[in-house]
Short mmCIF file of C-alpha atoms in Angstrom, two decimals:
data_model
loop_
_atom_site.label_atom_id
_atom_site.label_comp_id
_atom_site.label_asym_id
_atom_site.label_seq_id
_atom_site.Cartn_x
_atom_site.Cartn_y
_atom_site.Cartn_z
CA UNK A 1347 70.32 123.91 170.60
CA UNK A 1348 67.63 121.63 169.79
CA UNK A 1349 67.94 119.15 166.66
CA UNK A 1350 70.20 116.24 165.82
CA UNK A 1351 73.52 115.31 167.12
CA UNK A 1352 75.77 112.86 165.47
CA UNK A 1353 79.12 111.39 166.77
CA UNK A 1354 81.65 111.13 165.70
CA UNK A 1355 82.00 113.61 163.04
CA UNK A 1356 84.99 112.16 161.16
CA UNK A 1357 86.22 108.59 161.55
CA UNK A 1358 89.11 106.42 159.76
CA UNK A 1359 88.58 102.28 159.90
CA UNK A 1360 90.68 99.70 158.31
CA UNK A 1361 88.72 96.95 156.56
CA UNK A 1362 87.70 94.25 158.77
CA UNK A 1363 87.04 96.92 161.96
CA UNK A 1364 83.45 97.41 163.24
CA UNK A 1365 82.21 100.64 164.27
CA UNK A 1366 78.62 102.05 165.62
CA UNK A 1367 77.93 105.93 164.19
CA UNK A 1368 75.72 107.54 167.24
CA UNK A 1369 72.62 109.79 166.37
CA UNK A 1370 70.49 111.15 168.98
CA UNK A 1371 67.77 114.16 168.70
CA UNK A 1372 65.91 115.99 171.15
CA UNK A 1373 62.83 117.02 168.97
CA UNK A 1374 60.63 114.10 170.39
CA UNK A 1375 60.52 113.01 166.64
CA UNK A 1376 59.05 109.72 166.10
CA UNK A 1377 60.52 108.50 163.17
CA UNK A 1378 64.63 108.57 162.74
CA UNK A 1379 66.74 107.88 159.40
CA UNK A 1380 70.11 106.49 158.64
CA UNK A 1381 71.58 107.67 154.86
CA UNK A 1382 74.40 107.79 152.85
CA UNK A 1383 75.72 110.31 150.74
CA UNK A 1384 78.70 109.60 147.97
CA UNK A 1385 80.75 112.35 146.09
CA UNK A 1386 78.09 113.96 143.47
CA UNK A 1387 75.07 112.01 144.46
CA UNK A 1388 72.34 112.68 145.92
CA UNK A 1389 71.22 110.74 149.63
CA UNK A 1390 70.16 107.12 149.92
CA UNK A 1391 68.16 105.75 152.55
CA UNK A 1392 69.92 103.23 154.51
CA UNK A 1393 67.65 101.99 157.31
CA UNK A 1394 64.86 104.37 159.56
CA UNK A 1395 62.68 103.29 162.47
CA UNK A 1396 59.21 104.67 162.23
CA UNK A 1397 59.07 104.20 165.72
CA UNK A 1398 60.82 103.33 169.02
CA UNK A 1399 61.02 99.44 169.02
CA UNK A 1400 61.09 99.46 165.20
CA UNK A 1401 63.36 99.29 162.36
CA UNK A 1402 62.81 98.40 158.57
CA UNK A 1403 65.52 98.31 155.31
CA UNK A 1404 66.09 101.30 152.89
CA UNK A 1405 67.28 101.42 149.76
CA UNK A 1406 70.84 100.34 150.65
CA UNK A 1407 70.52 98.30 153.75
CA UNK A 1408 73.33 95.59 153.11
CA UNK A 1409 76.81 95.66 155.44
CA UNK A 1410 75.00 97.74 158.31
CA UNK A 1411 72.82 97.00 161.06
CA UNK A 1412 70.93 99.62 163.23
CA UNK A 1413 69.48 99.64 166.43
CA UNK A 1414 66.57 102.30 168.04
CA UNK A 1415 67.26 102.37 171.52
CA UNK A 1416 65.23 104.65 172.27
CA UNK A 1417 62.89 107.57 171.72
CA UNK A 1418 65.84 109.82 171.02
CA UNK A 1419 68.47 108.01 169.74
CA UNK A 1420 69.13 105.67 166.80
CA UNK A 1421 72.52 104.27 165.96
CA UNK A 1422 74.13 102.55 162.45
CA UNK A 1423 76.36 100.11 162.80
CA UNK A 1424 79.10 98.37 160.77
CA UNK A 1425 80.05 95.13 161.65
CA UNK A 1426 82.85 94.91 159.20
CA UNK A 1427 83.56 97.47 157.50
CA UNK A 1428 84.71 97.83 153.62
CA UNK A 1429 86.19 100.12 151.42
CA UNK A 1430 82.63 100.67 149.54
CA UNK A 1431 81.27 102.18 152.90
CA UNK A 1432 83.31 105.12 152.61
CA UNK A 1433 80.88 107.75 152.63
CA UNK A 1434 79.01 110.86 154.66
CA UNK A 1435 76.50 109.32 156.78
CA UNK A 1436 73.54 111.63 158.01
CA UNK A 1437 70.70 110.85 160.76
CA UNK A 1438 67.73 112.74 160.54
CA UNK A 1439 64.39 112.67 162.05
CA UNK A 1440 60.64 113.38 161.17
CA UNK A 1441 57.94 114.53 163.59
CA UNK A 1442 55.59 112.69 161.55
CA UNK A 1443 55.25 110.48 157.97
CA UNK A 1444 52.62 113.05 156.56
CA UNK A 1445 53.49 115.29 153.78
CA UNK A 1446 53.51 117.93 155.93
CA UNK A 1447 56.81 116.93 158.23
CA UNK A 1448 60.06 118.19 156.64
CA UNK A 1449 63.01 116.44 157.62
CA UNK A 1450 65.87 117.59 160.12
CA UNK A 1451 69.35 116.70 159.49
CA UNK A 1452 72.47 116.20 161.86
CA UNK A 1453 75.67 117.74 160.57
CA UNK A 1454 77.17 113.89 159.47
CA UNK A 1455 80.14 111.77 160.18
CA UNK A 1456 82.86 111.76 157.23
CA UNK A 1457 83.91 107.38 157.19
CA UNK A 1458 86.98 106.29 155.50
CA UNK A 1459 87.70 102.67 155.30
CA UNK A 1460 91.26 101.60 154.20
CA UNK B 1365 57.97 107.14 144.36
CA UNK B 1366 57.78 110.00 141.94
CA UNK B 1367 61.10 110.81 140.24
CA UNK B 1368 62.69 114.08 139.76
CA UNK B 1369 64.90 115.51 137.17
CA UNK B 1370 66.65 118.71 138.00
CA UNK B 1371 69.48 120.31 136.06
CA UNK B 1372 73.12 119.48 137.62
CA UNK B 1373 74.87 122.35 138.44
CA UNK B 1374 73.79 126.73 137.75
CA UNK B 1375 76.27 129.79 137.79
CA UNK B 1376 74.62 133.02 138.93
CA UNK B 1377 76.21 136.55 140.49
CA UNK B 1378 75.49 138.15 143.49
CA UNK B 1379 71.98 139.92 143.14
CA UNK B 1380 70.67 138.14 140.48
CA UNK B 1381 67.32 135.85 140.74
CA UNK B 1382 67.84 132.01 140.31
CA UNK B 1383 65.34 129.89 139.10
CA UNK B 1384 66.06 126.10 139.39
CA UNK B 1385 63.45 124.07 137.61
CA UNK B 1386 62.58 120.69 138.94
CA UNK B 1387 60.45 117.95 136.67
CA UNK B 1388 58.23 115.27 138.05
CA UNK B 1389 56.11 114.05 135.56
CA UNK B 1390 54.62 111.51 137.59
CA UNK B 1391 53.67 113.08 140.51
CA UNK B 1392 50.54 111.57 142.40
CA UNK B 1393 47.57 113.23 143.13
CA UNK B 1394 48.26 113.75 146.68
CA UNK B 1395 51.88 114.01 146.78
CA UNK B 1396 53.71 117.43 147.94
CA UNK B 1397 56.87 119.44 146.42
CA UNK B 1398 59.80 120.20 149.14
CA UNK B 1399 62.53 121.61 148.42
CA UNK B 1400 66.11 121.31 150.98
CA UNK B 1401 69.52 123.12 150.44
CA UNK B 1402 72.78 121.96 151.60
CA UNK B 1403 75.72 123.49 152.30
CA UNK B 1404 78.80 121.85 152.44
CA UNK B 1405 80.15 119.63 155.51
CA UNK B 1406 75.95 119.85 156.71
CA UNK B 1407 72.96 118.15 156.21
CA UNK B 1408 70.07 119.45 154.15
CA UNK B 1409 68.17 121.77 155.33
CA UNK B 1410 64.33 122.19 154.95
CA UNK B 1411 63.20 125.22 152.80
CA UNK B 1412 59.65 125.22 150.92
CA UNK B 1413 57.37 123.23 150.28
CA UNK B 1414 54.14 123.53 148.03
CA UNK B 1415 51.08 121.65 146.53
CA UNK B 1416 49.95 124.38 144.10
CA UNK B 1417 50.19 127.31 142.79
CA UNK B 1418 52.44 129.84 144.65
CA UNK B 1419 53.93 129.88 148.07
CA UNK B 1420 56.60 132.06 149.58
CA UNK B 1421 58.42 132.32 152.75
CA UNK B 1422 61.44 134.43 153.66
CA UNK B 1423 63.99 132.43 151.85
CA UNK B 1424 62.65 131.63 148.39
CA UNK B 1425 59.32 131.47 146.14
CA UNK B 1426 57.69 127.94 145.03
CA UNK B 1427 56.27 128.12 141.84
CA UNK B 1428 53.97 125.05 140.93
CA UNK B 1429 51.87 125.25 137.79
CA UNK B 1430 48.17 123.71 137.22
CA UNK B 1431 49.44 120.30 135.68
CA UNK B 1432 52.09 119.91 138.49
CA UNK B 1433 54.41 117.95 136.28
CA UNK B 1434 57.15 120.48 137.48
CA UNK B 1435 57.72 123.11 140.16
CA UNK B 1436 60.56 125.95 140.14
CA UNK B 1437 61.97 127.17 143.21
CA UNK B 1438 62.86 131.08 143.00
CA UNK B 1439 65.62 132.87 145.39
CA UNK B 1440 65.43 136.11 145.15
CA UNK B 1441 69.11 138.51 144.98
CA UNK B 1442 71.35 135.84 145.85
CA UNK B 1443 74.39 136.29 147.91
CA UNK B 1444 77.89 134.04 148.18
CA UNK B 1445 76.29 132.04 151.07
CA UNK B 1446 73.52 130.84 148.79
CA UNK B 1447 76.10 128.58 146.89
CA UNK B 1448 75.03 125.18 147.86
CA UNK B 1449 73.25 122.00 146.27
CA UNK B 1450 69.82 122.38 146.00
CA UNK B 1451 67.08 119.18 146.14
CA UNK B 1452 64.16 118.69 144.47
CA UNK B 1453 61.62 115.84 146.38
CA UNK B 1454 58.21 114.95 145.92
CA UNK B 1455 56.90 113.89 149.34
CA UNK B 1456 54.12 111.09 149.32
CA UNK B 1457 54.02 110.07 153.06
CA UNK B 1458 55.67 107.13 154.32
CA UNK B 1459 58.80 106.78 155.44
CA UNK B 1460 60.78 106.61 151.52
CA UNK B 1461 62.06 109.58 150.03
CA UNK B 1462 64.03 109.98 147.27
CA UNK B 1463 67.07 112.43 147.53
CA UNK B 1464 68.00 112.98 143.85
CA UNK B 1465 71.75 114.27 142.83
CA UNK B 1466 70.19 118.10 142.93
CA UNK B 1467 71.18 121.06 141.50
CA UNK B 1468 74.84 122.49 142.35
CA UNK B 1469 74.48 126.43 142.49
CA UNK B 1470 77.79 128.63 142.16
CA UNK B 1471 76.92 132.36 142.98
CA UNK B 1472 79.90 134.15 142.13
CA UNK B 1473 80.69 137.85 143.05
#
């Protein structure tokens, strides 16, 4: 089914470990999105690429680094991860940046850092 | 970026209309009002979006009225699988938009 994939879906670290969350889509979107969403709250924007070879700061762009490999696939990673970075983490891509482009989501990956 | 307020959390039954009233009382003149729904364990999922007036697809009614300082989003005779959190953005272009909290909707039976 076409859309976004994100691996893995759940994922337990220690502090101190490094991980890289893996999003790829299949849309041909050009613009891709990294965010976080705590218990109760609503989602904040982490890092997006507007295009492949490009990548700019969210709101919340500090302990994570992100890399657009491609076209179809954008991946968020933490070099060392902390407690504070337990969260849902969802990719999601945009055909365009016009008003008119909704959003697609992937289904997240659940991170606990202990 | 336009800010929303929406209410935290509505209780409905089963066939009953909801209306959940969103406030943005800065919106700019060419800015747009989407709404998304999420269930739990997904990510939100695209469901109307509006500039003015009225628009309706086969999930749910936007109302938007002439001052656009607020739009309500209507679902008709809600069932259990419409419980889910519901968000309010205003879309300007560009690659920022805000996700607020949203509005938590219990349908009970």
């Amino acid at each position: 089914n076409a859309g976004v994939t994100q691996t893995p879906k759940f994922q337990v670290l220690k502090t101190g470990q490094s991980m890289t969350l893996q999003c790829a889509q299949d849309m041909n979107h050009n613009s891709m999105y990294w965010y976080r969403q705590d218990p109760g709250m609503g989602l904040r924007l982490i890092y997006y690429s507007a295009s492949e070879g490009t990548t700019d700061k969210g709101e919340v762009p500090n302990g994570y680094n992100v890399s657009r490999l491609n076209k179809r696939e954008f991946s968020l990673r933490l070099e060392s991860a902390a407690p504070s970075q337990t969260s849902v983490y969802f990719c999601a891509s945009r055909e365009g940046v016009n008003r008119d482009y909704g959003y697609t989501f992937g289904s997240g990956t659940r991170l606990t850092v202990v | 970026l336009a800010k929303t307020t929406q209410p935290i959390s509505m209780d409905s039954y089963e066939g009953q209309e909801v209306n959940i009233t969103c406030s943005h009382n800065n919106i700019a003149t060419n800015d747009y009002i989407t709404w998304y729904q999420q269930f739990p364990s997904q990510g939100p999922r695209f469901i109307i979006q509006g500039y003015k007036t009225k628009v309706t697809n086969e999930v749910a009614s936007l109302f938007i009225p002439a001052d656009r300082k607020s739009s309500t989003l209507s679902l008709p005779r809600v069932s259990l699988s419409d419980t889910a959190v519901y968000y309010c953005l205003v879309v300007t272009g560009g690659f920022k938009t805000i996700f607020g909290a949203g509005t938590r909707l219990f349908v009970k039976a």
